[in-house]
XYZ file of C-alpha atoms in Angstrom:
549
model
C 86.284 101.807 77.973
C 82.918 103.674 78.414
C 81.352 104.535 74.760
C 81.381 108.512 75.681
C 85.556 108.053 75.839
C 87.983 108.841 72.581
C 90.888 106.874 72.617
C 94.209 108.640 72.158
C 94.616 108.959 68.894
C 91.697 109.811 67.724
C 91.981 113.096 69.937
C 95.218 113.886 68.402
C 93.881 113.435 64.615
C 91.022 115.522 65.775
C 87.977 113.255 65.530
C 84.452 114.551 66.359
C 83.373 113.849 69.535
C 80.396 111.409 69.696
C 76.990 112.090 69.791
C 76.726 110.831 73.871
C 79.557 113.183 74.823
C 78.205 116.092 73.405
C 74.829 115.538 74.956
C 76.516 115.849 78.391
C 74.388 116.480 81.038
C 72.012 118.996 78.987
C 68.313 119.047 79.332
C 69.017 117.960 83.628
C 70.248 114.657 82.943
C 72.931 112.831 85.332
C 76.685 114.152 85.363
C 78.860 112.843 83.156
C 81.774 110.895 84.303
C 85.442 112.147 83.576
C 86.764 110.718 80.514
C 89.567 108.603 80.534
C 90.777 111.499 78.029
C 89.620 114.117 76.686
C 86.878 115.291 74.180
C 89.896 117.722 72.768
C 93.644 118.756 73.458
C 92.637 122.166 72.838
C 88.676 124.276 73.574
C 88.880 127.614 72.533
C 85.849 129.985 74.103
C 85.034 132.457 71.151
C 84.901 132.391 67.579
C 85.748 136.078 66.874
C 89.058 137.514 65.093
C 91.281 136.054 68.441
C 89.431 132.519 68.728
C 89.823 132.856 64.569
C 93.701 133.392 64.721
C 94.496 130.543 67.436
C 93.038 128.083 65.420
C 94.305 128.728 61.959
C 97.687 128.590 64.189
C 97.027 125.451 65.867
C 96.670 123.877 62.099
C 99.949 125.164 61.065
C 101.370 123.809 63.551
C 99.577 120.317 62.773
C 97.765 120.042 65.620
C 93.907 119.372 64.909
C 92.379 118.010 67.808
C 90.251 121.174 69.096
C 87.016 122.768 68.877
C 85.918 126.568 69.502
C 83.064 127.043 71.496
C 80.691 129.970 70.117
C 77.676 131.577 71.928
C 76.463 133.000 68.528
C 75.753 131.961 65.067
C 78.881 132.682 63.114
C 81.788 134.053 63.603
C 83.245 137.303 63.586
C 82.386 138.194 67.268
C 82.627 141.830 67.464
C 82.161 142.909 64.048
C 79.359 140.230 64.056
C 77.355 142.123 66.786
C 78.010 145.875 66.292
C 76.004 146.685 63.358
C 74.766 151.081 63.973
C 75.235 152.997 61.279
C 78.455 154.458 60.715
C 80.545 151.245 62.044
C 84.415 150.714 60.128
C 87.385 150.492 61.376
C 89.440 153.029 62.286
C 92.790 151.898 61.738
C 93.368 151.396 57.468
C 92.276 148.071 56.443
C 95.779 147.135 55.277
C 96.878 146.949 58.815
C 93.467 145.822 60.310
C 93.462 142.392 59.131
C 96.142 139.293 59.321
C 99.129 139.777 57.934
C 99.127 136.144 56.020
C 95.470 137.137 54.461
C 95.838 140.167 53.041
C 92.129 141.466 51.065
C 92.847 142.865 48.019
C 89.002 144.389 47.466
C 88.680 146.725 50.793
C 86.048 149.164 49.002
C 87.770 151.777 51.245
C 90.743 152.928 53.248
C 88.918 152.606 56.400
C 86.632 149.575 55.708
C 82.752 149.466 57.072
C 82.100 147.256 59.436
C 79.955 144.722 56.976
C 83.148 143.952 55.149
C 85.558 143.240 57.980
C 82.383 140.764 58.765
C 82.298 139.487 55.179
C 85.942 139.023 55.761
C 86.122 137.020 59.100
C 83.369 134.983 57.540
C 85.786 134.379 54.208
C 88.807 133.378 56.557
C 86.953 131.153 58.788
C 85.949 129.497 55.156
C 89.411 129.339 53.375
C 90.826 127.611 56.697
C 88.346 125.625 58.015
C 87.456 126.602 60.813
C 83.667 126.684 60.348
C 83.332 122.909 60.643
C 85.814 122.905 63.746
C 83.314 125.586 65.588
C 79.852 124.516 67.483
C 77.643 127.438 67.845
C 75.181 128.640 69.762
C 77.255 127.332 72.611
C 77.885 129.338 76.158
C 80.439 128.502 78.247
C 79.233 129.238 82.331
C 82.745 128.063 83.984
C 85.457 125.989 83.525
C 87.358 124.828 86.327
C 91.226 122.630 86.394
C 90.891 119.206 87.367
C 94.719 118.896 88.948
C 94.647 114.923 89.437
C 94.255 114.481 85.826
C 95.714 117.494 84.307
C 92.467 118.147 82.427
C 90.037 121.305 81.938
C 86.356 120.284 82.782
C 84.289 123.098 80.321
C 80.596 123.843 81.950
C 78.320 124.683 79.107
C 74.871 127.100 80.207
C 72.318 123.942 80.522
C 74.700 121.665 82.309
C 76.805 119.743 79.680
C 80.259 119.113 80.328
C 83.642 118.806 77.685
C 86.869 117.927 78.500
C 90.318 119.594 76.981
C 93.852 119.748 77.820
C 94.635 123.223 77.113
C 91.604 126.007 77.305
C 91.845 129.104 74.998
C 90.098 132.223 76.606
C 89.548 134.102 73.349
C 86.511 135.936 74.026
C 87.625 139.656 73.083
C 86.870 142.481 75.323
C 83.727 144.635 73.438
C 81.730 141.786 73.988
C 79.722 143.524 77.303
C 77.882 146.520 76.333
C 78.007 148.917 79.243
C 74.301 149.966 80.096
C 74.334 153.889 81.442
C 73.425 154.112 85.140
C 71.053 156.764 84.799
C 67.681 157.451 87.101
C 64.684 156.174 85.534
C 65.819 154.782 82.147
C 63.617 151.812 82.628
C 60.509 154.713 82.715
C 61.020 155.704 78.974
C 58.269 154.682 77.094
C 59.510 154.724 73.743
C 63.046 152.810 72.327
C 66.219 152.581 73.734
C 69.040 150.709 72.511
C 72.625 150.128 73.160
C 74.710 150.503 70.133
C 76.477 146.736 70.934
C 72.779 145.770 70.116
C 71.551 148.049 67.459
C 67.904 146.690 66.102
C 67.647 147.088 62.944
C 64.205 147.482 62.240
C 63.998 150.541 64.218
C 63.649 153.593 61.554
C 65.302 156.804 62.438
C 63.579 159.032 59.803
C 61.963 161.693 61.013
C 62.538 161.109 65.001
C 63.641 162.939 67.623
C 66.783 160.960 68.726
C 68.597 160.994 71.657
C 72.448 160.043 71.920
C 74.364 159.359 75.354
C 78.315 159.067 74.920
C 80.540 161.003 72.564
C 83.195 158.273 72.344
C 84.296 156.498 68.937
C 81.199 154.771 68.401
C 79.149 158.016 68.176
C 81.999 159.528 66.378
C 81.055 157.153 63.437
C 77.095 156.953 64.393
C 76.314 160.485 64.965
C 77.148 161.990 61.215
C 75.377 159.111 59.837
C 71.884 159.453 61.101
C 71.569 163.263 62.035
C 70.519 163.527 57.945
C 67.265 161.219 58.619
C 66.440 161.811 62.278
C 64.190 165.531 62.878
C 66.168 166.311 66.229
C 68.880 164.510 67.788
C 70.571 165.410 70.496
C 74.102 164.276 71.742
C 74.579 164.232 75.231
C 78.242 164.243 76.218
C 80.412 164.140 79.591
C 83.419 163.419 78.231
C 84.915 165.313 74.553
C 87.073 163.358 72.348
C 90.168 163.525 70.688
C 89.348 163.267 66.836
C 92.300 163.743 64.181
C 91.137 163.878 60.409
C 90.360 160.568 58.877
C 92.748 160.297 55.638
C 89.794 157.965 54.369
C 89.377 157.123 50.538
C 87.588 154.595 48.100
C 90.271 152.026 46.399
C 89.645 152.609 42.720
C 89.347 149.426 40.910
C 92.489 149.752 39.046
C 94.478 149.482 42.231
C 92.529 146.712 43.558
C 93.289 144.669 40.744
C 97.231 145.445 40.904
C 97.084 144.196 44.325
C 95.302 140.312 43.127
C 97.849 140.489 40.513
C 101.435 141.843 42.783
C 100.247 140.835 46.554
C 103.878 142.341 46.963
C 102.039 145.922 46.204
C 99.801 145.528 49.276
C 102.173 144.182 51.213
C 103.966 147.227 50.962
C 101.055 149.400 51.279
C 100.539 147.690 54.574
C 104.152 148.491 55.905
C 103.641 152.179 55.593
C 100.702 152.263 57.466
C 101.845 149.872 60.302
C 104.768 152.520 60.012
C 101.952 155.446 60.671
C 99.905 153.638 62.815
C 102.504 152.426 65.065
C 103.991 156.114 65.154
C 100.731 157.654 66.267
C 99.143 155.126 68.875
C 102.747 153.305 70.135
C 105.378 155.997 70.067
C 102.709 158.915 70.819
C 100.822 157.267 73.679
C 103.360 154.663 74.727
C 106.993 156.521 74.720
C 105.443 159.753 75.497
C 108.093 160.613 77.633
C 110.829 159.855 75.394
C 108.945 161.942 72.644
C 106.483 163.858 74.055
C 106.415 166.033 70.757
C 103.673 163.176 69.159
C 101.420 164.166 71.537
C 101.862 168.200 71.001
C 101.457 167.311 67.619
C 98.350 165.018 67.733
C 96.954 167.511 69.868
C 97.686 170.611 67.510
C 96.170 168.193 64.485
C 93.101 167.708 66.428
C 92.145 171.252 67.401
C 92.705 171.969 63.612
C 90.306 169.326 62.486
C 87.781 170.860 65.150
C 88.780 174.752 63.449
C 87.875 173.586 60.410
C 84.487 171.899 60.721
C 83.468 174.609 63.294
C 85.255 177.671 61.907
C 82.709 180.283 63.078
C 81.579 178.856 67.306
C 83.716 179.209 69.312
C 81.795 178.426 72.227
C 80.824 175.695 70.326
C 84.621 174.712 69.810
C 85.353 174.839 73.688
C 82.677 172.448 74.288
C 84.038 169.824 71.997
C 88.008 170.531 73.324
C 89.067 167.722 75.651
C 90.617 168.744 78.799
C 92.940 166.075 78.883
C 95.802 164.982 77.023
C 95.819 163.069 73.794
C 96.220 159.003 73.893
C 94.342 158.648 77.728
C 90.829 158.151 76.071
C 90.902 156.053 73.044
C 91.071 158.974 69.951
C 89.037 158.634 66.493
C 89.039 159.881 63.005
C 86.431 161.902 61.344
C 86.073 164.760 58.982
C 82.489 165.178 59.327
C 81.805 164.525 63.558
C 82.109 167.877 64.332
C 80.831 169.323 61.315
C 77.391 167.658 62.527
C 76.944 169.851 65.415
C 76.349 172.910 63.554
C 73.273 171.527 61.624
C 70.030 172.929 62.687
C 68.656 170.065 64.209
C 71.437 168.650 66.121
C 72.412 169.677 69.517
C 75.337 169.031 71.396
C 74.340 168.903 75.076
C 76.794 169.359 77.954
C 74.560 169.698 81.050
C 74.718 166.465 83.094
C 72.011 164.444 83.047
C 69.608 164.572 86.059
C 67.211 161.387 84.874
C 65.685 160.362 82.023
C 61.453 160.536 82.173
C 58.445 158.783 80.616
C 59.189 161.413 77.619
C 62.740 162.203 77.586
C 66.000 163.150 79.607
C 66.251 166.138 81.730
C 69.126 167.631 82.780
C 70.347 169.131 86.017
C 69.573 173.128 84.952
C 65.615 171.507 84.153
C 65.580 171.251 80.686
C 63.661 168.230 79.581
C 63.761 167.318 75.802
C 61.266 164.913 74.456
C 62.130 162.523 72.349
C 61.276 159.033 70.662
C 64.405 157.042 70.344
C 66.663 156.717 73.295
C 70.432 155.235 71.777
C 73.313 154.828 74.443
C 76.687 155.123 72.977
C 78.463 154.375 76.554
C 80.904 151.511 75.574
C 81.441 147.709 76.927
C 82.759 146.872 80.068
C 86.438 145.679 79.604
C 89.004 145.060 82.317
C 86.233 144.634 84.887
C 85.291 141.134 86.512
C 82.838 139.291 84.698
C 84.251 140.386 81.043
C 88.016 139.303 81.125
C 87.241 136.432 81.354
C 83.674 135.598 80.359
C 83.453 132.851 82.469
C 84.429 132.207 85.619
C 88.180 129.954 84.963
C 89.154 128.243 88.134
C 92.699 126.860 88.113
C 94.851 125.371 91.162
C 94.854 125.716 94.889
C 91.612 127.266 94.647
C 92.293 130.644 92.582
C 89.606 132.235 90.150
C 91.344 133.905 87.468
C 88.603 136.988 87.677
C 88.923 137.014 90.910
C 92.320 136.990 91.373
C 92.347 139.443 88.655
C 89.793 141.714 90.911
C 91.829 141.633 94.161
C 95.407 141.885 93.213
C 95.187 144.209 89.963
C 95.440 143.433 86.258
C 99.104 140.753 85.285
C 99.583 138.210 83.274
C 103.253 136.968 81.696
C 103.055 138.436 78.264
C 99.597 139.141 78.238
C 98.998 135.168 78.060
C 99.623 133.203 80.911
C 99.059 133.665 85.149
C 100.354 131.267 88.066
C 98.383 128.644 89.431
C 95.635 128.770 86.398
C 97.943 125.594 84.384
C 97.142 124.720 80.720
C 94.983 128.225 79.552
C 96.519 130.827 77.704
C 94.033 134.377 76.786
C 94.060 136.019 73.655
C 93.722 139.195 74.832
C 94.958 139.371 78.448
C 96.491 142.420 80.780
C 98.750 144.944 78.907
C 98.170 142.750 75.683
C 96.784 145.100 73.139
C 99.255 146.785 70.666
C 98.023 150.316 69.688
C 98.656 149.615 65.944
C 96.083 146.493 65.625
C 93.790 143.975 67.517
C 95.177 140.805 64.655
C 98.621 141.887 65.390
C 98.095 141.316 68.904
C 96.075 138.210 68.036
C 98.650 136.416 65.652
C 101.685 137.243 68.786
C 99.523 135.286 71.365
C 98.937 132.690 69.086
C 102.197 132.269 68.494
C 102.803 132.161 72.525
C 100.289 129.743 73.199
C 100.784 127.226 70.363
C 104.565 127.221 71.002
C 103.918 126.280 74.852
C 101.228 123.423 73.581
C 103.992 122.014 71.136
C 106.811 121.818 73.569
C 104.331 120.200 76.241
C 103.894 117.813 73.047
C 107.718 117.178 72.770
C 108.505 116.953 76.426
C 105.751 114.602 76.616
C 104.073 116.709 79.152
C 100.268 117.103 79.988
C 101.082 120.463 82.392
C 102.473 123.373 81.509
C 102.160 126.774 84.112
C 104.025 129.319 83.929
C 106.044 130.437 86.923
C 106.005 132.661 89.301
C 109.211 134.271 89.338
C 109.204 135.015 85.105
C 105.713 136.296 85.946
C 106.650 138.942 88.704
C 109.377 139.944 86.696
C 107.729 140.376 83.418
C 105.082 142.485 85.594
C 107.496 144.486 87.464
C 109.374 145.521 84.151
C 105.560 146.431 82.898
C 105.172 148.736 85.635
C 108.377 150.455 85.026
C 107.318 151.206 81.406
C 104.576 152.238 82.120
C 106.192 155.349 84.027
C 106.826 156.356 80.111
C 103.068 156.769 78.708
C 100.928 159.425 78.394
C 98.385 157.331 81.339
C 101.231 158.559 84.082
C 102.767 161.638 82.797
C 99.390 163.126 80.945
C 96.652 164.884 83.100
C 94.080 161.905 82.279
C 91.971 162.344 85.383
C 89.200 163.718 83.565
C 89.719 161.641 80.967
C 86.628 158.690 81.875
C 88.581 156.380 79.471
C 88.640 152.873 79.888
C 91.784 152.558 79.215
C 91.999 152.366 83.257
C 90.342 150.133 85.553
C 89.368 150.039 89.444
C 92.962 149.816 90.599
C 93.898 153.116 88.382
C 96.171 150.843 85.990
C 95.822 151.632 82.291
C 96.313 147.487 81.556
C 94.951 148.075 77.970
C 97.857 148.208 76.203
C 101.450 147.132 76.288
C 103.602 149.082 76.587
C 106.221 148.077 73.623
C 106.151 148.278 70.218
C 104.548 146.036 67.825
C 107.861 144.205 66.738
C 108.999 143.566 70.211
C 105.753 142.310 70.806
C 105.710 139.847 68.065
C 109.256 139.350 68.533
C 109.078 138.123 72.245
C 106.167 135.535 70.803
C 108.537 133.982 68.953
C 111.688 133.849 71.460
C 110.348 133.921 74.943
C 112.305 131.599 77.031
C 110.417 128.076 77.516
C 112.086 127.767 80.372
C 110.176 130.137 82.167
C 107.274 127.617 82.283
C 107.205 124.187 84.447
C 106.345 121.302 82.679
C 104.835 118.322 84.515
C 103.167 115.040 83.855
C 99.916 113.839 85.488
C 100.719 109.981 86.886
C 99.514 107.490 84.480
C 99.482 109.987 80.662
C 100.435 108.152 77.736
C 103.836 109.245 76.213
C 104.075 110.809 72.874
C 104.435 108.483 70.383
C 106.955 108.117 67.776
C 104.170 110.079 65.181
C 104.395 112.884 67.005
C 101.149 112.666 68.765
C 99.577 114.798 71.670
C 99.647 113.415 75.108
C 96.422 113.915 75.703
C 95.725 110.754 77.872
C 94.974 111.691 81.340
C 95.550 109.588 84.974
C-alpha cells in the first residue's frame, strides 16, 4: 500500500490524513495517484452556517470521517465577511439560529451581525468542528471518478483529496455583485462593495455616495448618514420596508431563559409562527390568501407615512411599483426617516457614468464625492456562484452548466441526476422564507440519511433518479402558479429572487414543516444504490464502505 493511502478503517474513525496526502500536488509537484481509498467519506466545501449544520449532523449520526474545506480563516461564512455598519439580521434571533442551540444572551431582538458571528464561532467550538475544518483552502473543481465511485477535490495550487460523498455548502451571498456602470474604474477616490467593507476607511465628515436601496442599505444607510457631510443614495429599484418590532432583551429575561430553555423555546415558536405567516403564507400561498400581501403592503406605506409625514413627492419616490414578496422586503423604523435629513439625498435619476470626481446622472447632474460604496447585492442563482466550483459528475455533465442550460432543479433542493454522491446545502427552490438554519438543518437531514443507508446497504453510489426528480420538479412548477412571483406584477421588481430563465428558484414553495417534514420521510427508494466492483463491505461495526475498486 503506498504511504499517502488510509486504510479502511481509519477513514471511517475519521483519522487525519497524512502529511504526504495533504501536500498533494501543491507548489507544481507531480499528480498524485488515486488512493486505494479515500482521504474522507465525506468533504464538505464551506465552513459557514450550512457547511456548520452538515457536520454537527454527520456526528450525530456517528459518522466522523470528513473534513470541511474553507477558503477563509474561520468560520461563519457570510456573517464572517459582511461587516458595514448597520449589519443584523432581519428575521428575530430566536428563529435565526438552530433550533438545538438556542442563545440565551441575543443583546437584541434582531441581533447585529458581530453576534450571529460570535455565535457561529461558539457552535463551531461546542461541537468540534474547528479541528475537523482546514482553512484557507479553495476548492477550483471537483470532478466524479465513476470507476471507483470516488470524488477527486482540485484545490487552487494543484493539490488533490479524495471523498466519497462531496457536500456543496458554500451559501449563496458569497459573490458580491460589482455594478456595471461606465467608468467606475476612473474614480479616484474609494469605492467599496459592502460584501467587502474596509474597515479602516472613516466616513466622518465625507461626502458619500450609495448605489442600491436593497436590504443592505436599508440597515447601512441610517447608520452612517450621522457621520458622513453628504451622502447620497442612488436608487433604481424602492423597497418594501415594514416596521422592525426590534428591542434590547433586558437582563432579567435573559437570565430566565439560561435558567427555563423551555421559555425560549417558546419564544421561538411564536415567531417561527410570525415569520412563517409573513414570508411563507404571504409570498408563497398568495393566491390562496392574497389578503397577506394587501396587508403587508398597507403596513408598509404606513411605516413610509410615518417617517415621511410631510413629502409627498418624497413618499412616491420611495413607493415600490410592484407587489410585496417579489424583491426580498426589510425592516426599519429609521430608513426612511433618513431621507429627510439635510444632508442626505435620495437620488432617482439613472446613472449616466461615474467620473474622476463623482457620478453623473442622465439629466447632467454630477455630484462630487469622496467615498464611492455599492450596495448592489451578490450574484446568486447565476453560473459560477451555485456552485462555487465547477462539480462534474457522470456522462460528462457540469452541474453549473447543466444548471445554466436547462433552468434551475434539483430533488428537494439536494440532489440532481447524473452528479452521484453530492448533495447542496442550499440548492434550487431550497430556501424557506422563515430561516436560512431551518433550511440548513432539513438538508442535513436529507443528505446524512442518504450517506447512512448507502452505509447499511453497503453501497459506495447513491444518485438519485430521474423519474423522482422530474416529478418532484414538475409538482414545483405547479406551486409555483400560487406565489406572488406569477400572480404579482414583479416585472419591475429587479429582485433576485429570479434568474436568466425568469424562474423565481429562491425559495420553496412549502411551508417550513413540510419542508422539514419531507427531510425526514422522503422515500429512499427514490435513489439507486450501486456498488463500485471491488469496495469492501460494511463490517459488522457498522463501518463506512469507503474502500474504492
Amino acid at each position: 500500500m503506498a504511504d499517502d493511502v488510509m486504510t479502511t478503517d481509519q477513514v471511517a474513525q475519521g483519522a487525519p490524513v497524512r502529511a504526504s496526502a495533504k501536500r498533494g500536488a501543491r507548489g507544481g509537484g507531480a499528480r498524485r495517484p488515486v488512493p486505494r481509498v479515500p482521504d474522507h467519506e465525506v468533504i464538505i466545501v464551506g465552513a459557514g452556517i450550512s457547511g456548520m449544520g452538515l457536520a454537527i449532523e454527520l456526528r450525530k449520526a456517528g459518522i466522523e470521517s470528513f473534513q470541511l474545506l474553507e477558503r477563509a480563516d474561520d468560520v461563519g461564512g457570510t456573517w464572517r465577511d459582511n461587516r458595514y455598519p448597520g449589519i443584523a439580521v432581519d428575521i428575530t434571533s430566536f428563529t435565526y439560529s438552530f433550533s438545538f442551540e438556542q442563545n440565551p444572551d441575543w443583546s437584541r431582538v434582531f441581533a447585529p451581525g458581530t453576534e450571529l458571528q460570535r455565535y457561529a464561532q461558539r457552535v463551531a467550538a461546542k461541537y468540534g468542528v474547528y479541528p475537523k475544518v482546514r482553512f484557507r483552502t479553495e476548492v477550483d473543481k471537483a470532478v466524479f471518478l465513476e470507476d471507483r465511485d470516488l470524488w477527486e477535490v482540485q484545490l487552487k495550487g494543484g493539490e488533490r483529496l479524495y471523498s466519497r460523498f462531496l457536500i456543496g455548502a458554500t451559501g449563496g451571498l458569497i459573490s458580491p455583485k460589482k455594478p456595471d456602470i461606465k467608468g467606475l474604474e476612473s474614480f479616484k477616490g474609494t469605492v467599496m462593495h459592502t460584501g467587502y467593507w474596509d474597515d479602516s476607511i472613516d466616513l466622518t465628515g465625507k461626502r458619500v455616495a450609495v448605489i442600491g436601496t436593497g436590504a443592505t442599505a436599508v440597515q447601512l444607510v441610517p447608520s452612517i448618514a450621522t457621520k458622513v457631510a453628504q451622502l447620497d443614495v442612488y436608487q433604481r429599484t424602492p423597497i418594501w420596508v415594514l416596521k422592525k418590532p426590534d428591542a434590547e432583551i433586558p437582563t432579567w429575561l435573559k437570565s430566565a431563559f439560561r435558567t427555563l430553555p423551555v421559555l425560549q423555546k417558546g419564544v421561538r415558536v411564536c415567531t417561527d409562527v410570525l415569520s412563517e405567516a409573513l414570508m411563507v403564507g404571504a409570498v408563497i400561498y398568495y393566491r390562496q390568501i392574497p389578503g397577506l400581501v394587501r396587508w403587508a403592503e398597507s403596513a408598509g406605506k404606513n411605516n413610509l407615512l410615518e417617517q415621511v409625514p410631510n413629502d409627498p413627492e418624497l413618499r412616491a419616490k420611495l413607493t415600490p411599483s410592484y407587489g410585496f414578496g417579489c424583491k426580498r422586503p426589510t425592516f426599519s423604523n429609521d430608513y426612511f426617516r433618513t431621507f429627510t435629513r439635510d444632508n442626505v439625498e435620495l437620488v432617482t435619476d439613472p446613472i449616466e457614468c461615474v467620473t474622476e470626481r463623482g457620478i453623473r446622472t442622465r439629466e447632467g447632474t454630477e455630484r462630487e464625492i469622496d467615498v464611492l460604496i455599492t450596495a448592489t447585492g451578490y450574484r446568486v442563482f447565476e453560473k459560477g456562484n451555485l456552485p462555487a466550483f465547477e462539480v462534474h459528475g457522470r456522462d460528462g455533465r457540469e452541474l453549473g452548466q447543466f444548471w445554466d442550460e436547462n433552468r434551475y432543479q434539483a430533488y428537494e433542493a439536494v440532489s440532481v441526476p447524473k452528479v452521484p454522491n453530492y448533495f447542496g446545502m442550499l440548492g434550487p427552490y431550497g430556501l424557506t422564507g422563515t430561516s436560512y438554519f431551518k433550511m440548513v438543518e432539513a438538508n442535513a437531514i436529507h443528505a446524512v440519511r442518504c450517506i447512512k443507508e448507502a452505509r447499511r446497504r453497503r453501497m459506495t453510489r447513491v444518485e438519485i433518479g430521474q423519474g423522482p426528480h422530474e416529478r418532484y420538479f414538475l409538482d414545483v412548477q405547479r406551486r409555483q402558479q400560487s406565489t406572488v412571483f406569477v400572480n404579482h406584477s414583479c416585472a419591475s421588481s429587479n429582485s433576485y429572487y429570479f434568474d436568466k430563465h425568469g424562474d423565481a428558484p429562491m425559495l420553496r414553495p412549502s411551508t417550513t414543516m413540510e419542508m422539514l417534514w419531507r427531510a425526514q420521510h422522503f422515500p429512499m427508494e427514490h435513489y439507486r444504490f450501486s456498488r463500485a466492483g471491488a469496495a469492501p463491505e460494511v463490517g459488522s461495526q457498522g463501518r463506512a464502505a469507503v474502500a474504492a475498486a
